[in-house]
Structures are given as structure tokens and as C-alpha cells.
PDB file of C-alpha atoms in Angstrom:
ATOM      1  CA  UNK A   1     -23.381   5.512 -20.584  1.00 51.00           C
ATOM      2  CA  UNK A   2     -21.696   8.823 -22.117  1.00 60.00           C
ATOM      3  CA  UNK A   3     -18.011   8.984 -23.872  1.00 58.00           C
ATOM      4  CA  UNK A   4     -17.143  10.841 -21.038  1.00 54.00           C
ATOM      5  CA  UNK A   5     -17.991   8.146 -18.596  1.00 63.00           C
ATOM      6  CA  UNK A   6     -16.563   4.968 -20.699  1.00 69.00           C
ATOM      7  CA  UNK A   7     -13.096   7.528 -20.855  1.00 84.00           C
ATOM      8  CA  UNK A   8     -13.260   7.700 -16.964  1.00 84.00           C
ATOM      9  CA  UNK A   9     -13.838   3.663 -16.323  1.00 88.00           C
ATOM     10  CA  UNK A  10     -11.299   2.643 -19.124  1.00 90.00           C
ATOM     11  CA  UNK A  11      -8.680   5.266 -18.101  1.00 90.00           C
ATOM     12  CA  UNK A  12      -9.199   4.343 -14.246  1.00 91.00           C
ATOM     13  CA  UNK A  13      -8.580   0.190 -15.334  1.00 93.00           C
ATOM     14  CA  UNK A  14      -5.322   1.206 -17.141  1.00 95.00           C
ATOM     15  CA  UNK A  15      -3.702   3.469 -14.683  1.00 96.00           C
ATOM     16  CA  UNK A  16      -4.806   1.042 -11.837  1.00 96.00           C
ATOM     17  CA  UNK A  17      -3.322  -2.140 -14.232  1.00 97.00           C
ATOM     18  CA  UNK A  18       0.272  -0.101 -14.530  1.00 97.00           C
ATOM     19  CA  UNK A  19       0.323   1.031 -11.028  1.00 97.00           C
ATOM     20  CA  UNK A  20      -0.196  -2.590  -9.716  1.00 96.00           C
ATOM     21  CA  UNK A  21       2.795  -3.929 -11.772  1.00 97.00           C
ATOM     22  CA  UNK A  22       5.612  -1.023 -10.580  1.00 97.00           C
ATOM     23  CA  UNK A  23       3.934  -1.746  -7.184  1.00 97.00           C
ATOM     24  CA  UNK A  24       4.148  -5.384  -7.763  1.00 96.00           C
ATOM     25  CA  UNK A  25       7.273  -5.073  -9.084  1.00 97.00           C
ATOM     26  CA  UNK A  26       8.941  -2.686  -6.582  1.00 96.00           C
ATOM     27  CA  UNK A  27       7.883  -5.340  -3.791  1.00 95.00           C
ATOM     28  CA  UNK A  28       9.148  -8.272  -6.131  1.00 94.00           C
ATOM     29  CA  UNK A  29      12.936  -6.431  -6.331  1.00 95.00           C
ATOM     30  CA  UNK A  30      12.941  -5.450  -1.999  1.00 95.00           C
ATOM     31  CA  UNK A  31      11.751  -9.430  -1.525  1.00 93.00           C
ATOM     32  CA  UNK A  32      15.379 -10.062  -3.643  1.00 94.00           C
ATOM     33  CA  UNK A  33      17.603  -8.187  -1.360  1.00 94.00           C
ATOM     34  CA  UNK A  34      20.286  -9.983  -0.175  1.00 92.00           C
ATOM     35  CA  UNK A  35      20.018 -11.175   3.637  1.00 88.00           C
ATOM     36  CA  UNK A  36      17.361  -8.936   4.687  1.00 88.00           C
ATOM     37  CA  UNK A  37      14.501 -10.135   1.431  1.00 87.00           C
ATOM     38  CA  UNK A  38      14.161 -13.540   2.428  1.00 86.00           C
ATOM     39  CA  UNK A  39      12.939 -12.416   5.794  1.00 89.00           C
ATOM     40  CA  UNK A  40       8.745 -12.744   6.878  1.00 87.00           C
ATOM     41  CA  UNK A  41       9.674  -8.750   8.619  1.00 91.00           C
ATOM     42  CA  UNK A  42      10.277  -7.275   5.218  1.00 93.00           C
ATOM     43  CA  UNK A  43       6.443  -8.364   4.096  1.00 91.00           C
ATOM     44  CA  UNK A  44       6.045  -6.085   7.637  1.00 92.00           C
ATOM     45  CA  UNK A  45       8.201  -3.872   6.611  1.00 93.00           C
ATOM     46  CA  UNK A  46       6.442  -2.910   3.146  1.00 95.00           C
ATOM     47  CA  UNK A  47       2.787  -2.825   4.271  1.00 94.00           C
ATOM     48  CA  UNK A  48       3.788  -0.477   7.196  1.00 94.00           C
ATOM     49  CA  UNK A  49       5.131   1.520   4.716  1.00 95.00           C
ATOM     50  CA  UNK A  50       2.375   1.041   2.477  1.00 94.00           C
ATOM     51  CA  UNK A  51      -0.217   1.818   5.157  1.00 94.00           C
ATOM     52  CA  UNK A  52       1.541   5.200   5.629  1.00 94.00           C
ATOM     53  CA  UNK A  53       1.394   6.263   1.962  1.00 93.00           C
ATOM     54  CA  UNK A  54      -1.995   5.167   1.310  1.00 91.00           C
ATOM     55  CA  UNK A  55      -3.152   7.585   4.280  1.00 91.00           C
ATOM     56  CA  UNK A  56      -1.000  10.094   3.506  1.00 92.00           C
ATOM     57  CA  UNK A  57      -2.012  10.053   0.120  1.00 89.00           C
ATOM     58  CA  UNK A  58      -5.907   9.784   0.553  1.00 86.00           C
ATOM     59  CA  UNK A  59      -5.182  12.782   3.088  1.00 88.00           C
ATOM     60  CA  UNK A  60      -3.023  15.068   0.614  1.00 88.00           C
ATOM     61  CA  UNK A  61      -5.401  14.639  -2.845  1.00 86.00           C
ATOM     62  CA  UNK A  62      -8.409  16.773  -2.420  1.00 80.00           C
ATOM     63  CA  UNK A  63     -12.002  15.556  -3.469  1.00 78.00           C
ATOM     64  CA  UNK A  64     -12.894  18.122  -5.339  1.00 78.00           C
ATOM     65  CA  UNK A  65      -9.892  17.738  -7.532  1.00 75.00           C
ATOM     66  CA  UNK A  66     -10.663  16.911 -11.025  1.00 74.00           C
ATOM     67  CA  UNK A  67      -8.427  14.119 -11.542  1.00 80.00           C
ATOM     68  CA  UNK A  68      -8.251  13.112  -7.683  1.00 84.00           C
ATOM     69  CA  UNK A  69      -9.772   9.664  -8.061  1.00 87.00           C
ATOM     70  CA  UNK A  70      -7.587   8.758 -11.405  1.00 90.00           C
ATOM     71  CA  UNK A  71      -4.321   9.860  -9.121  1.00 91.00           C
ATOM     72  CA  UNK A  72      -5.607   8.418  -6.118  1.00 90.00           C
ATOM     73  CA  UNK A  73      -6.742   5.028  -8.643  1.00 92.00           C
ATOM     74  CA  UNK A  74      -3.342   5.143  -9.845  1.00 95.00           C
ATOM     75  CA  UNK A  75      -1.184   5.240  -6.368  1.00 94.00           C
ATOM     76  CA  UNK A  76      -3.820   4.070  -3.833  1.00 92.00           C
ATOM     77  CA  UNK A  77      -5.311   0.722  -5.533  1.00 92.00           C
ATOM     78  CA  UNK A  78      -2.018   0.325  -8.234  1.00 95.00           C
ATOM     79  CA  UNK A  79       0.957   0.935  -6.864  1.00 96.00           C
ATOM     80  CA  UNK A  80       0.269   0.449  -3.348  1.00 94.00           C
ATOM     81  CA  UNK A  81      -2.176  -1.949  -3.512  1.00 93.00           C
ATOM     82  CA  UNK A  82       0.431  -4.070  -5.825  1.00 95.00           C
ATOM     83  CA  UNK A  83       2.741  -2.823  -3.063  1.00 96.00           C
ATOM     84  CA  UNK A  84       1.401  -3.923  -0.237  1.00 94.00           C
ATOM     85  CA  UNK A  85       0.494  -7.774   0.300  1.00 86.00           C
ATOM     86  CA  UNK A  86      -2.240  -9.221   2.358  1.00 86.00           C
ATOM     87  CA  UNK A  87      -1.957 -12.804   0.310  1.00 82.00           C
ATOM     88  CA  UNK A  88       1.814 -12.721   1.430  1.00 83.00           C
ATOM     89  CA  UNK A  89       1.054 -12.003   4.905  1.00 89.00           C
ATOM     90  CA  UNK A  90      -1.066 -14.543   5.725  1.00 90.00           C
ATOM     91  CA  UNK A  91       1.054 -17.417   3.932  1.00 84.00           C
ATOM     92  CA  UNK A  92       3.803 -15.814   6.275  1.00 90.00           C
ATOM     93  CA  UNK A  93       1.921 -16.249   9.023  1.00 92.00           C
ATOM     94  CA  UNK A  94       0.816 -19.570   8.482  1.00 90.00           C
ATOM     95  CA  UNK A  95       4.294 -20.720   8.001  1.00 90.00           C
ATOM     96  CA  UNK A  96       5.327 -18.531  10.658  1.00 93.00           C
ATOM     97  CA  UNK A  97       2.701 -20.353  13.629  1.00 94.00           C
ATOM     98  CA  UNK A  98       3.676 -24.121  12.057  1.00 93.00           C
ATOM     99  CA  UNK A  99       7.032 -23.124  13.575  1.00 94.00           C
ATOM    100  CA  UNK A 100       5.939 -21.648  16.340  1.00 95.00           C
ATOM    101  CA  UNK A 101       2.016 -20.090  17.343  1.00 96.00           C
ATOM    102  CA  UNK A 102       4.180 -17.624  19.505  1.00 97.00           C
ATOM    103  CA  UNK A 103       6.212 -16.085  16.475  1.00 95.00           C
ATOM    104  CA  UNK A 104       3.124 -16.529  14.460  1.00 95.00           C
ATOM    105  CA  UNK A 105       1.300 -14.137  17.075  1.00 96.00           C
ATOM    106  CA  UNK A 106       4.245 -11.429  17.429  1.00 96.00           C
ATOM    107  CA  UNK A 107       4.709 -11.054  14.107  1.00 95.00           C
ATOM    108  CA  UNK A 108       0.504 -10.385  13.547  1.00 95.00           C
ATOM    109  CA  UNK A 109       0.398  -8.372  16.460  1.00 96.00           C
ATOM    110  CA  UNK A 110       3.523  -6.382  15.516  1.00 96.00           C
ATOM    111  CA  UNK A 111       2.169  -6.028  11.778  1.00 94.00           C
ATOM    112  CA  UNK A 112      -1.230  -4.625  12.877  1.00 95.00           C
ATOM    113  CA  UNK A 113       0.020  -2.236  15.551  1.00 96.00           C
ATOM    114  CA  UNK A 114       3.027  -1.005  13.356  1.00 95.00           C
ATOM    115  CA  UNK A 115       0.726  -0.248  10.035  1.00 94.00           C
ATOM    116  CA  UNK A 116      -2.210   0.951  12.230  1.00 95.00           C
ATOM    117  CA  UNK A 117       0.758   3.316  13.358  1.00 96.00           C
ATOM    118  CA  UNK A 118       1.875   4.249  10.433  1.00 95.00           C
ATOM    119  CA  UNK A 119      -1.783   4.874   9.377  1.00 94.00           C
ATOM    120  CA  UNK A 120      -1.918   7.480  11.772  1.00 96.00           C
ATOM    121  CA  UNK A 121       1.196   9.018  11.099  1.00 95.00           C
ATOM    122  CA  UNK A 122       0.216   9.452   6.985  1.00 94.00           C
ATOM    123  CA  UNK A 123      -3.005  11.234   7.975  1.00 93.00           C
ATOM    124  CA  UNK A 124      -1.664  13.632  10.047  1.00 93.00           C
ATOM    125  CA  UNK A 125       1.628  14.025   7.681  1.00 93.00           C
ATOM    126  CA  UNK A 126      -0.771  14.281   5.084  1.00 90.00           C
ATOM    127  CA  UNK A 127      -3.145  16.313   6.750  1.00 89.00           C
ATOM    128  CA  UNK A 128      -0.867  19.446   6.476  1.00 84.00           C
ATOM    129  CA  UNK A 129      -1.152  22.264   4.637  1.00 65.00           C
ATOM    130  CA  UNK A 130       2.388  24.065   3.508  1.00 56.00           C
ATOM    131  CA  UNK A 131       1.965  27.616   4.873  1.00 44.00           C
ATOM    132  CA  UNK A 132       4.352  28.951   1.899  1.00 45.00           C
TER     133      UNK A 132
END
């Protein structure tokens, strides 16, 4: 393996490692907000917003960028992927379906539609190209 290569793998682990733990941490501080933080809809709530900006991000970095995949390391798989919680979700909706399988059901349903949605939204949001 060259320098250049070992440079690439190390510096893609550390931006990935810092972007997880503002990501991590960012969720972490919304999940503390009075009243509305304790809710299972704010877990919604952050990976529809995390769906759009990981589509709207992998749609504005171009490929053939030289330091695409570091930036797209960095936001993509760090911050929003330390975002964004699957693990979080699914305890939710666990809790959510002992209650109740109906709630348990809306609130998967409504989770899937609304970041499938917002999915959608990124890409095409992303997609555009400022005619300045």
C-alpha cells in the first residue's frame, strides 16, 4: 500500500470518528429539549431530516471531486450517520407496539414514508445547479 493510500484510509477514519461525535452529539442535545426531546417523534423527526441531507448531500458533491469522498466521509457516514439513529428507532418502536401494535405501526409507517420523502426532496434540492 502507498503513503498516499495509508493518508487517504487514516484521514477518512478521523474525519468519519469527529463527524460521528458532533452528529452524535447534536442528536444527544435535541433528545434534551424540554417537552418536545422526550418524545419517540423527535427520533422521526431527526432521521427525516437526516434522510434529506444525506441525499442532498450525495447529490450536491461531485465524483470527480478530489476530496468528494473525505467531505462526503465526513458529513454522510459522521455527522449524519451519528445523526441519524436506526438503534434508537427500533428500541422506540418496540416500546412503542408493547403499548400499543397500532402506535407501534403509525409511527413505522409514518417514519418510512416521511424520510423516503424527504429522500426525494434532498435529491432533487440537491440536484440543482445555481445558474449564477
Amino acid at each position: 500500500m502507498t503513503y498516499f493510500k495509508k493518508n487517504i484510509i487514516i484521514t477518512n477514519c478521523l474525519v468519519i470518528f469527529f463527524g460521528g461525535a458532533l452528529g452524535g452529539l447534536t442528536r444527544l442535545m435535541i433528545t434534551r429539549v424540554p417537552y418536545i426531546g422526550s418524545s419517540p417523534w423527535i427520533i422521526v423527526g431527526i432521521n427525516v431530516v437526516g434522510s434529506f441531507f444525506l441525499a442532498y448531500v450525495g447529490s450536491r458533491i461531485p465524483e470527480n471531486y478530489d476530496y468528494s469522498l473525505v467531505i462526503k466521509n465526513f458529513i454522510g457516514t459522521g455527522i449524519i450517520g451519528g445523526f441519524t439513529t436506526f438503534s434508537t428507532f427500533i428500541l422506540q418502536i418496540n416500546q412503542l407496539v408493547s403499548q400499543s401494535f397500532l402506535i407501534g405501526l403509525v409511527y413505522i409507517m409514518t417514519s418510512l414514508i416521511l424520510a423516503y420523502i424527504a429522500v426525494l426532496f434532498g435529491k432533487k434540492i440537491g440536484n440543482r445547479r445555481g445558474t449564477n
